[in-house]
PDB file of C-alpha atoms in Angstrom:
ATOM      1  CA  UNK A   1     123.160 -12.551 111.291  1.00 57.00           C
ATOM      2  CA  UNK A   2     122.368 -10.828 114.664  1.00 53.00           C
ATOM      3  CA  UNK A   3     120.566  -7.331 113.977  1.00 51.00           C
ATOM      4  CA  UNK A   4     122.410  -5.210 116.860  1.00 54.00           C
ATOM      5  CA  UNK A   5     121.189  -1.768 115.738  1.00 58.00           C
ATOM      6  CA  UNK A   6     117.781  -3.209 116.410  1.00 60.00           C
ATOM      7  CA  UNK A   7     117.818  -4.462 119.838  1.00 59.00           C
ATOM      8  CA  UNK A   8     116.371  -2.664 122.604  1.00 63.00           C
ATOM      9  CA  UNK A   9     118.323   0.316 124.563  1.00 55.00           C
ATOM     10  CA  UNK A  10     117.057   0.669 128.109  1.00 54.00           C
ATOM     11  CA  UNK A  11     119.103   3.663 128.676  1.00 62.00           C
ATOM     12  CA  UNK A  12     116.035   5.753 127.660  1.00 65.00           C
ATOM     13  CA  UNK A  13     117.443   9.180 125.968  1.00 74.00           C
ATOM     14  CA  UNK A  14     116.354   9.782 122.726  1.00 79.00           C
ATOM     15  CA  UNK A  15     118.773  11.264 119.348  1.00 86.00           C
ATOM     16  CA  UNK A  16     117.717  13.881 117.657  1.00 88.00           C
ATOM     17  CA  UNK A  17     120.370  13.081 114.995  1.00 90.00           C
ATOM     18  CA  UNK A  18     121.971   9.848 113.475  1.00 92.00           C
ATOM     19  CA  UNK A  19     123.126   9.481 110.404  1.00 93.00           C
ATOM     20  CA  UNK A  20     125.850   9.916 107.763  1.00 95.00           C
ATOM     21  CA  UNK A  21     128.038  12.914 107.446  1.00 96.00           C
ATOM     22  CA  UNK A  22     130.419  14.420 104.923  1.00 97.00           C
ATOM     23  CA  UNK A  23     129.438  11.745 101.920  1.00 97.00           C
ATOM     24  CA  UNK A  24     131.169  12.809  98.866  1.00 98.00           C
ATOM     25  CA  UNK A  25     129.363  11.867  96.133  1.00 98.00           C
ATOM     26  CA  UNK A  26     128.740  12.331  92.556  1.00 98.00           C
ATOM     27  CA  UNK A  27     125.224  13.708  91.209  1.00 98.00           C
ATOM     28  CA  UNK A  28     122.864  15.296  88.497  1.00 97.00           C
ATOM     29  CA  UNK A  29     121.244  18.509  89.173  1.00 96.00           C
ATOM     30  CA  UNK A  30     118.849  20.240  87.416  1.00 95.00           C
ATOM     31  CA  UNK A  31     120.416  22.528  83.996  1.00 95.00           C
ATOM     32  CA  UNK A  32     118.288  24.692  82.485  1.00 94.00           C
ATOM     33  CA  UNK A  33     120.171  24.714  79.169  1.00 93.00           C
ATOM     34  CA  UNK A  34     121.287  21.253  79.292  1.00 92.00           C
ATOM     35  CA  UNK A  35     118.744  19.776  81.627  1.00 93.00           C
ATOM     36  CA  UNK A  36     120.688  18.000  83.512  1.00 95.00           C
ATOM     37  CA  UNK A  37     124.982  18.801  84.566  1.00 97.00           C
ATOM     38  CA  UNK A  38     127.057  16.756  86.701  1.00 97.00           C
ATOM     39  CA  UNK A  39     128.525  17.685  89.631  1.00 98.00           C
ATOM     40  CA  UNK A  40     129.669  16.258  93.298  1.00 98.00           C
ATOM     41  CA  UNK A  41     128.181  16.582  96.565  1.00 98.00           C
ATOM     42  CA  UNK A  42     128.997  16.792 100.003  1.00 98.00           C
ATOM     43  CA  UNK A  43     126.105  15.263 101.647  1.00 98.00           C
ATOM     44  CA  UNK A  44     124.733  14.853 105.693  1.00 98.00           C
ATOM     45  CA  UNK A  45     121.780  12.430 105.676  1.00 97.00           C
ATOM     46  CA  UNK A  46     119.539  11.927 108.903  1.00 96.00           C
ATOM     47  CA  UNK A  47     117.081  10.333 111.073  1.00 93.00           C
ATOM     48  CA  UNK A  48     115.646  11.005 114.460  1.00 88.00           C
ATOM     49  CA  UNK A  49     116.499   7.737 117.250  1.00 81.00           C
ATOM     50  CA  UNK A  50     113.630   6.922 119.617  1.00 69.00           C
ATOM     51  CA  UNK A  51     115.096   6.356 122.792  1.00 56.00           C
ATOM     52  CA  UNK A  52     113.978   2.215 122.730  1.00 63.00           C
ATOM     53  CA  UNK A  53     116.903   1.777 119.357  1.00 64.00           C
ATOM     54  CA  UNK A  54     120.029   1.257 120.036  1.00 61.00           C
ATOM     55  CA  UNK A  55     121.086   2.363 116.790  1.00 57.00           C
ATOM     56  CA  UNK A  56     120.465   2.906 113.376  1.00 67.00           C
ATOM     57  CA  UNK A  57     121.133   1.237 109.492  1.00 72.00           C
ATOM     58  CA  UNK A  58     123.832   3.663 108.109  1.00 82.00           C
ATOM     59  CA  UNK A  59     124.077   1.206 104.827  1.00 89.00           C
ATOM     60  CA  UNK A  60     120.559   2.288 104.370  1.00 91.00           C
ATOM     61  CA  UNK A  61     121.067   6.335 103.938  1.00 93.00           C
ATOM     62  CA  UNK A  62     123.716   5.147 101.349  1.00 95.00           C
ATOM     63  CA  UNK A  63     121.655   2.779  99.789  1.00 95.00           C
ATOM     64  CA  UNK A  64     118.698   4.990  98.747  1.00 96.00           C
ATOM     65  CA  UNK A  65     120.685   8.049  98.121  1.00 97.00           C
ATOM     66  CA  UNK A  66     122.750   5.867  95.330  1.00 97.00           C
ATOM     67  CA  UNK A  67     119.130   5.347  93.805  1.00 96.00           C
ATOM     68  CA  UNK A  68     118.820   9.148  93.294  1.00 97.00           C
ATOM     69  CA  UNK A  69     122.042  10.576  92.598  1.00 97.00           C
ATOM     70  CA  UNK A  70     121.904  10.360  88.756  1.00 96.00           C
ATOM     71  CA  UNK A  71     119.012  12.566  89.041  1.00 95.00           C
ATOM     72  CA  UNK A  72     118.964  14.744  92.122  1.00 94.00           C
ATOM     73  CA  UNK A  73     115.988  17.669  91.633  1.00 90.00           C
ATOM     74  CA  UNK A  74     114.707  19.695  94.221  1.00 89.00           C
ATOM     75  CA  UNK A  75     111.762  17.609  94.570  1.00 90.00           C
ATOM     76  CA  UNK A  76     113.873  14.221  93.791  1.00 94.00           C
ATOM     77  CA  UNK A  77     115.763  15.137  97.315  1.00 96.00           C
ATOM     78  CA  UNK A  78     112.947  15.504  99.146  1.00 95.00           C
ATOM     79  CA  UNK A  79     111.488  12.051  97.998  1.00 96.00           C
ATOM     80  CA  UNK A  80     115.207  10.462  98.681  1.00 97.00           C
ATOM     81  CA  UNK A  81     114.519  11.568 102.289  1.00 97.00           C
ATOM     82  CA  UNK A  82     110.955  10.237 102.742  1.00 96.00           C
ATOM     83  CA  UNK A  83     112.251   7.119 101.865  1.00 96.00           C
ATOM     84  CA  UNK A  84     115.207   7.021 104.200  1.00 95.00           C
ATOM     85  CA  UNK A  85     112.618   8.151 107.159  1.00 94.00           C
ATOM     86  CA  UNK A  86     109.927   4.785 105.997  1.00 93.00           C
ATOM     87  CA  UNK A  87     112.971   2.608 105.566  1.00 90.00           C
ATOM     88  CA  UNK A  88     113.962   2.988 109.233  1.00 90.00           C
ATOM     89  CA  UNK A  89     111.170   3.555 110.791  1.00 89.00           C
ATOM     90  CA  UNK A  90     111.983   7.106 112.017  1.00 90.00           C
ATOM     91  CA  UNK A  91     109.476  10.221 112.617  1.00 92.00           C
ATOM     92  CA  UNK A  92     111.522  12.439 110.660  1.00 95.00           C
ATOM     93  CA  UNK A  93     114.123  12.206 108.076  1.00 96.00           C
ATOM     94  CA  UNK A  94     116.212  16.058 106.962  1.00 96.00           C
ATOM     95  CA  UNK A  95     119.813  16.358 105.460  1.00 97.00           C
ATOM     96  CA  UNK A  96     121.657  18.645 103.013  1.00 97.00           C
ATOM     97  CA  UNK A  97     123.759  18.424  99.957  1.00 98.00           C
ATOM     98  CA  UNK A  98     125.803  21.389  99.103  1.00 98.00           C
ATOM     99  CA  UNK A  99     127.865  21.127  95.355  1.00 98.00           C
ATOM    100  CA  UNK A 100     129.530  23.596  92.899  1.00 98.00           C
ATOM    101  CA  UNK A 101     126.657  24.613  90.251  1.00 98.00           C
ATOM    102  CA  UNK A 102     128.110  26.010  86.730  1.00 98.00           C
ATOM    103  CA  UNK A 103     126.932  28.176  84.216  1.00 97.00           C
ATOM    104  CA  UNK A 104     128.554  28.991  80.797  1.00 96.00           C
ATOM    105  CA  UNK A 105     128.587  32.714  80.755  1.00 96.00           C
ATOM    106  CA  UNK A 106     129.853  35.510  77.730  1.00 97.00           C
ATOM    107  CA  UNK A 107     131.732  38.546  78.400  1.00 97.00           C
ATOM    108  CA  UNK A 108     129.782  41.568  78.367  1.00 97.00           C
ATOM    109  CA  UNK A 109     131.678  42.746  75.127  1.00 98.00           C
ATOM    110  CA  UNK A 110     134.087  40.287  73.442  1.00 97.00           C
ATOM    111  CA  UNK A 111     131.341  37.588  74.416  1.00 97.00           C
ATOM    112  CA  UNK A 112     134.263  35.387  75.431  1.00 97.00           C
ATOM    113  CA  UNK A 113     132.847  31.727  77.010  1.00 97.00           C
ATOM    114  CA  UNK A 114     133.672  30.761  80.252  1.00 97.00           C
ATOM    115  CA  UNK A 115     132.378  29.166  82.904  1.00 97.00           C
ATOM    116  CA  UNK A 116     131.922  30.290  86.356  1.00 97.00           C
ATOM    117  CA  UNK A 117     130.976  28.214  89.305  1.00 97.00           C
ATOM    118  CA  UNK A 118     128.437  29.191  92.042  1.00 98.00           C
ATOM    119  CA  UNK A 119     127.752  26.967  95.438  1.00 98.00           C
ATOM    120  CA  UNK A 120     124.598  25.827  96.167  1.00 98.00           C
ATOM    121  CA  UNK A 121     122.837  23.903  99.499  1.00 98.00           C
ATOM    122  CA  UNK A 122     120.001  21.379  98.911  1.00 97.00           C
ATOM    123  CA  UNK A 123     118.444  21.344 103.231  1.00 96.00           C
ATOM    124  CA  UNK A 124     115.124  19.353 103.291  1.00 96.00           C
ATOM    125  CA  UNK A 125     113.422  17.969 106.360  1.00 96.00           C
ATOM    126  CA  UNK A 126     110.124  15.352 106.033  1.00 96.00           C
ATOM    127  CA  UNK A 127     107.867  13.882 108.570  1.00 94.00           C
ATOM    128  CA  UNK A 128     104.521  12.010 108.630  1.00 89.00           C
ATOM    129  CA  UNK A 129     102.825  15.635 108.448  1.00 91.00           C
ATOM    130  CA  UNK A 130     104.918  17.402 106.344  1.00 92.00           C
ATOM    131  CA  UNK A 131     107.768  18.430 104.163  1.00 92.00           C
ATOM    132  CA  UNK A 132     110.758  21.685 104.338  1.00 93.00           C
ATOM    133  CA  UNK A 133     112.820  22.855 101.644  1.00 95.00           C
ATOM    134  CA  UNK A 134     115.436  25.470 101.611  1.00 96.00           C
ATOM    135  CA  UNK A 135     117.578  26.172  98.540  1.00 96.00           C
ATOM    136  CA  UNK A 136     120.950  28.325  98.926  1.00 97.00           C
ATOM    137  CA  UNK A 137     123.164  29.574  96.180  1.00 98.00           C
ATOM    138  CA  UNK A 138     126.220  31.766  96.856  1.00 98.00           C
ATOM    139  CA  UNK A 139     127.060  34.106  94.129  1.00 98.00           C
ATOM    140  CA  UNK A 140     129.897  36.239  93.521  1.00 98.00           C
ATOM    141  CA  UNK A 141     129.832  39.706  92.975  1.00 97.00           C
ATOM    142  CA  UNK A 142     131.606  43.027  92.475  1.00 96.00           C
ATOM    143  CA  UNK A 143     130.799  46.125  94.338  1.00 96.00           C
ATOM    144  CA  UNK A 144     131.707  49.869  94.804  1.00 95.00           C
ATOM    145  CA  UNK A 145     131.797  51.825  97.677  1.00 93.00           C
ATOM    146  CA  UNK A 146     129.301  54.793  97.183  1.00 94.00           C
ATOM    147  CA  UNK A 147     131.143  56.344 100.051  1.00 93.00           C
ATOM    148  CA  UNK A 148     134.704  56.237  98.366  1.00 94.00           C
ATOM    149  CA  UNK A 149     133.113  57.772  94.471  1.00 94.00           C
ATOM    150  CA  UNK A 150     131.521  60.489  96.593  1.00 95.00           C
ATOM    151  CA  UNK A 151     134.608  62.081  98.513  1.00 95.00           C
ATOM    152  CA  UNK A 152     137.679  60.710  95.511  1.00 94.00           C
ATOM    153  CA  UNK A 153     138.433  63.134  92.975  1.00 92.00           C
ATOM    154  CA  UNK A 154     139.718  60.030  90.888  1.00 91.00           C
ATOM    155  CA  UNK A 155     138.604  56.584  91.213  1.00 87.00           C
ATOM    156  CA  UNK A 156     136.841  54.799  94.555  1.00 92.00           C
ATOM    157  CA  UNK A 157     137.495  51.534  96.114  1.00 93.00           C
ATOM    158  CA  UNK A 158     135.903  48.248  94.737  1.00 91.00           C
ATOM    159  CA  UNK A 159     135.685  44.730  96.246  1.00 93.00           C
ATOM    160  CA  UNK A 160     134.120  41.093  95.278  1.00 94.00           C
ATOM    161  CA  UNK A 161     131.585  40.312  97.584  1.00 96.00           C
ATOM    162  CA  UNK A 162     129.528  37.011  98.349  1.00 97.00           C
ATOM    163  CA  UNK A 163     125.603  37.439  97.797  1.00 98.00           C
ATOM    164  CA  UNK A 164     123.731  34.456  99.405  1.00 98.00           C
ATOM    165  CA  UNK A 165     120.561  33.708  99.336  1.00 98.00           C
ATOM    166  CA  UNK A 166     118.499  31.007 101.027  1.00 97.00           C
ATOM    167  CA  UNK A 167     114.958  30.359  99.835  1.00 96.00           C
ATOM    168  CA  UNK A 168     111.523  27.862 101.366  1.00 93.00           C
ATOM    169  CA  UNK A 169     109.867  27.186  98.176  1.00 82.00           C
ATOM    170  CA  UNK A 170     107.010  24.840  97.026  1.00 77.00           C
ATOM    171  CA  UNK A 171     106.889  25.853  93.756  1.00 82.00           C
ATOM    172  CA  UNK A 172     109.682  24.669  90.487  1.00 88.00           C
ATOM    173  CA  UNK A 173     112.187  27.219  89.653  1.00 93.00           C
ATOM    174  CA  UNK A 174     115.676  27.348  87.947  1.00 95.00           C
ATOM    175  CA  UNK A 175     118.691  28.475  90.051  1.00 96.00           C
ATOM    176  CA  UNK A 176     119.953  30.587  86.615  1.00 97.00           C
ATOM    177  CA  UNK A 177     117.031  32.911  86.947  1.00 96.00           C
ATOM    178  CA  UNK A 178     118.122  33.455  91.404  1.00 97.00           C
ATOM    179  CA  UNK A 179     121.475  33.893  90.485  1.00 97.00           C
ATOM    180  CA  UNK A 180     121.265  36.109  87.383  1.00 97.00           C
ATOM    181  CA  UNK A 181     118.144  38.604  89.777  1.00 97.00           C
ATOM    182  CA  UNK A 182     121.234  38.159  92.299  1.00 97.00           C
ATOM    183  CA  UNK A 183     124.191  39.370  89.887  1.00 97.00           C
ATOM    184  CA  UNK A 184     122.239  42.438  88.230  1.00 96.00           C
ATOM    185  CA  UNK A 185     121.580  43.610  92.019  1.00 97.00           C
ATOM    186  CA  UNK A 186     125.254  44.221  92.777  1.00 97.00           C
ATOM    187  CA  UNK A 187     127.695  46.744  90.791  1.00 97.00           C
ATOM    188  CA  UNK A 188     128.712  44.427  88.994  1.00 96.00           C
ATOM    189  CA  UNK A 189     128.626  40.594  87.956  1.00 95.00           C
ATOM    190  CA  UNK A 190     132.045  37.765  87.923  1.00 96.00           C
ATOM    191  CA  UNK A 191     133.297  36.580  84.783  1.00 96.00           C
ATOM    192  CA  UNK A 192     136.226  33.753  84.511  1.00 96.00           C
ATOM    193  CA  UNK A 193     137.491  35.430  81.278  1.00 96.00           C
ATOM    194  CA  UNK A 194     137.785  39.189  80.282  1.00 96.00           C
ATOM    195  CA  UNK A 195     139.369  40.953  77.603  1.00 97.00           C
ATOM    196  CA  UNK A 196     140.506  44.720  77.831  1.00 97.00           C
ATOM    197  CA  UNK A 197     136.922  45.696  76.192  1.00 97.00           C
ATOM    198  CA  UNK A 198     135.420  43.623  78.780  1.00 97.00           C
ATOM    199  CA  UNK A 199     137.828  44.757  81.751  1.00 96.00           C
ATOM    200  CA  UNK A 200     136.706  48.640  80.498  1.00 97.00           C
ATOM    201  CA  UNK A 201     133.115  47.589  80.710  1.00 97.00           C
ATOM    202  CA  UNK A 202     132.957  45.882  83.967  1.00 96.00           C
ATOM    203  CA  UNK A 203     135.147  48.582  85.451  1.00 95.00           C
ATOM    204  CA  UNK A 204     132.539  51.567  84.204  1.00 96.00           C
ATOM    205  CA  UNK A 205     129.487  49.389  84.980  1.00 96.00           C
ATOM    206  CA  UNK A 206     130.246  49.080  88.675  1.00 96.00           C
ATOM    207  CA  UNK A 207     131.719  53.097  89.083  1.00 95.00           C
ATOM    208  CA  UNK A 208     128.186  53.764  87.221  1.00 96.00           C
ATOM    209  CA  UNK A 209     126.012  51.759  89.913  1.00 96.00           C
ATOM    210  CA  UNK A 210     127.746  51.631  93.515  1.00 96.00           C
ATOM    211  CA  UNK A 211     126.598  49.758  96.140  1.00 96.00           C
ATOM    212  CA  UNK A 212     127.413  49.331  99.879  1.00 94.00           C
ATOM    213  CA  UNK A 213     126.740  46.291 101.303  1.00 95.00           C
ATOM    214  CA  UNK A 214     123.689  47.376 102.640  1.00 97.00           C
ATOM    215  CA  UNK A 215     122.326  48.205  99.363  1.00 97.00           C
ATOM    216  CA  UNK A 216     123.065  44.908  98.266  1.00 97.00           C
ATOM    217  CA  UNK A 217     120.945  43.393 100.441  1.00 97.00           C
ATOM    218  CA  UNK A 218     118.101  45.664 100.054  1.00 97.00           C
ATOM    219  CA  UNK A 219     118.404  45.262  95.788  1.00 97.00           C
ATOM    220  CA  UNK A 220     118.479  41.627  96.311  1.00 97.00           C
ATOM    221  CA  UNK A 221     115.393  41.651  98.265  1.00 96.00           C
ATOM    222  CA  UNK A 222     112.989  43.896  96.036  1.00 95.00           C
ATOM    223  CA  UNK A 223     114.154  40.874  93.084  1.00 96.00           C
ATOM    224  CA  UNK A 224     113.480  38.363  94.965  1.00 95.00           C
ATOM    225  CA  UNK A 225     109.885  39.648  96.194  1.00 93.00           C
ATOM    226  CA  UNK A 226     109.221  40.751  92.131  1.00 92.00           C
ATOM    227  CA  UNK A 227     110.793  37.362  91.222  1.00 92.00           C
ATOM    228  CA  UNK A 228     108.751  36.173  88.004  1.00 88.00           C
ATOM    229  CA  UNK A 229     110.796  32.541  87.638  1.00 86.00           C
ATOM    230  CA  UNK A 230     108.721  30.635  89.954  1.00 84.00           C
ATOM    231  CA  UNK A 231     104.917  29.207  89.793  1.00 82.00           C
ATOM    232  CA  UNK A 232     104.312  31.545  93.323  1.00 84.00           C
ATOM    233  CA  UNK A 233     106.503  33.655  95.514  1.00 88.00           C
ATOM    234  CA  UNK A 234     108.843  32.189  97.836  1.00 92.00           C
ATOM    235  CA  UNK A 235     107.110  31.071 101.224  1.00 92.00           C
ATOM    236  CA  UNK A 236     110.022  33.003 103.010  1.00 94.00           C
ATOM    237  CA  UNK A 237     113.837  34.263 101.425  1.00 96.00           C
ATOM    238  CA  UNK A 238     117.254  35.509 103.501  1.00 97.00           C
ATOM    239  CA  UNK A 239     120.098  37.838 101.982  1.00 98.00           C
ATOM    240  CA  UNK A 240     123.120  37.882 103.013  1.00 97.00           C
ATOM    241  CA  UNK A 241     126.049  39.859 101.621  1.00 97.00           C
ATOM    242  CA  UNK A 242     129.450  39.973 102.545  1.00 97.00           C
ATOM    243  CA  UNK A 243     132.163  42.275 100.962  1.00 95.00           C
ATOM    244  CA  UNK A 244     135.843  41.550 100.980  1.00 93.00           C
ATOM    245  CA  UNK A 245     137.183  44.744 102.050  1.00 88.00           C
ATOM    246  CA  UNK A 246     139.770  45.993  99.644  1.00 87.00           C
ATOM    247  CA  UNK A 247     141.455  49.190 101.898  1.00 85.00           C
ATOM    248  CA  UNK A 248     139.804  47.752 105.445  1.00 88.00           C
ATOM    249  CA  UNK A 249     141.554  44.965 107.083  1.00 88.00           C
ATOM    250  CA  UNK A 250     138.197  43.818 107.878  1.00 93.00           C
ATOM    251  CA  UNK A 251     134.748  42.421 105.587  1.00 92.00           C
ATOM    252  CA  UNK A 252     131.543  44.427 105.250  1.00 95.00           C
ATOM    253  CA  UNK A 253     128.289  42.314 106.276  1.00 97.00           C
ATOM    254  CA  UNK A 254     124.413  42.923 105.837  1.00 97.00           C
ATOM    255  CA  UNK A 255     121.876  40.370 106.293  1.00 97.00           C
ATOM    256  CA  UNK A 256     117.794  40.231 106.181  1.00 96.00           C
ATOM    257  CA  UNK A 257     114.896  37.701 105.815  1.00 96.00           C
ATOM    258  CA  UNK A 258     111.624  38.036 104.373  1.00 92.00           C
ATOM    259  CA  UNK A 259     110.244  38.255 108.011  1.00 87.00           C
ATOM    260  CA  UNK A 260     111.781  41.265 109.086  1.00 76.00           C
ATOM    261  CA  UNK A 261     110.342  42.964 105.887  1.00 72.00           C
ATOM    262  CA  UNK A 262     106.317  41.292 106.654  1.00 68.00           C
ATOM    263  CA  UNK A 263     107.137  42.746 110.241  1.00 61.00           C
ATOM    264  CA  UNK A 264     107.209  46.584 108.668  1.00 52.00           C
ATOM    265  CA  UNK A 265     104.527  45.852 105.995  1.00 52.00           C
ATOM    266  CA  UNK A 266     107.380  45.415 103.820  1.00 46.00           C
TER     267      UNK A 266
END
């Protein structure tokens, strides 16, 4: 049958992007406990178009992601996209694959299982000189406003927040160890299951250790510069935190990157 993708295009304007978008899909990521946990995927595959194709082989992105999906590791996604890039012929290949990751935790005092979920972004990029990764994980947390402790003569205003945290890394490391150095920068960690032991504990804990969003950010950074879980430190790490105001009709935001912190010697 006639190959019409691979005919010639005369038009002369090059893609920067062709591909698939919003694949669901199920996969296996990485478990530390378990070693591997399944979970779906929402997944954007592509290729660069020189301007001489008329199009590209979507089957093909499908095709060799199917061939990974039972075992999708941080470095198993970067190979999955090296071979889409030699299978059409393109100079670069990148995509991402975001998907709920879960972890059984305990409560603090009852030690009552649950499990809560955390999302996470696979983004890669390869070419014939080179390779990108970026990991994200998004990780709920509970903070209290220093502000509101200080001037209260009983109580102060909490909030959950959403710590994220995008990391460039060459070197193997478990997204338990990011997201616990995440949770024990915050007033407080999430738990899917409390007791009234546990509620009292969670509810001193964050009073004890309040946090603006701002000192999220900065906490999250020092852990992630002293992180001991991977083989080296992280080639370059963002924070973001954003608070879900509980008395503001409006959400509290900080954001840095390891950049900004090389700039001041940091």
């Amino acid at each position: 049958m006639i190959d019409i993708q691979s005919t010639p295009d005369t038009r002369e304007i090059p893609l920067r992007k062709v591909g698939v978008k919003n694949l669901k899909y199920p996969v296996k990521v990485l478990d530390k406990i378990n070693r591997l946990q399944s979970t779906a995927a929402t997944v954007n595959l592509f290729v660069n178009l020189p301007h001489d194709y008329k199009g590209t082989h979507m089957s093909r992105f499908i095709e060799t992601f199917h061939r990974y999906h039972h075992d999708m590791g941080m470095k198993r996604f970067l190979d999955m996209l090296e071979e889409i890039r030699l299978s059409l012929k393109a100079e670069r290949a990148f995509g991402t694959m975001e998907f709920p990751f879960f972890m059984t935790k305990h409560a603090p005092v009852s030690g009552a299982e649950s499990v809560m979920e955390y999302t996470c972004t696979y983004e890669g990029e390869v070419t014939g000189d080179g390779q990108n990764f970026f990991v994200s994980v998004a990780i709920p947390v509970t903070t209290l406003c220093p502000c509101s402790k200080a001037i209260s003569e009983k109580g102060a205003h909490n909030q959950r927040g959403i710590v994220t945290v995008k990391l460039q890394n060459k070197s193997f490391f478990w997204i338990e160890d990011v997201i616990e150095a995440v949770e024990q920068s915050a007033s407080c960690d999430l738990y899917s299951i409390l007791k009234r032991p546990d509620e009292k504990f969670v509810t001193e804990h964050a009073y004890e250790n309040p946090r603006f969003v701002e000192d999220v950010v900065r906490e999250v950074c020092i852990a992630l510069k002293n992180f001991t879980g991977a083989e080296k430190p992280f080639d370059w790490f963002s924070v973001e935190c954003e608070n879900f105001e509980s008395i503001h009709n409006h959400n509290a935001y900080a954001y840095t990157a390891s950049t900004d912190l090389e700039e001041i010697g940091g």
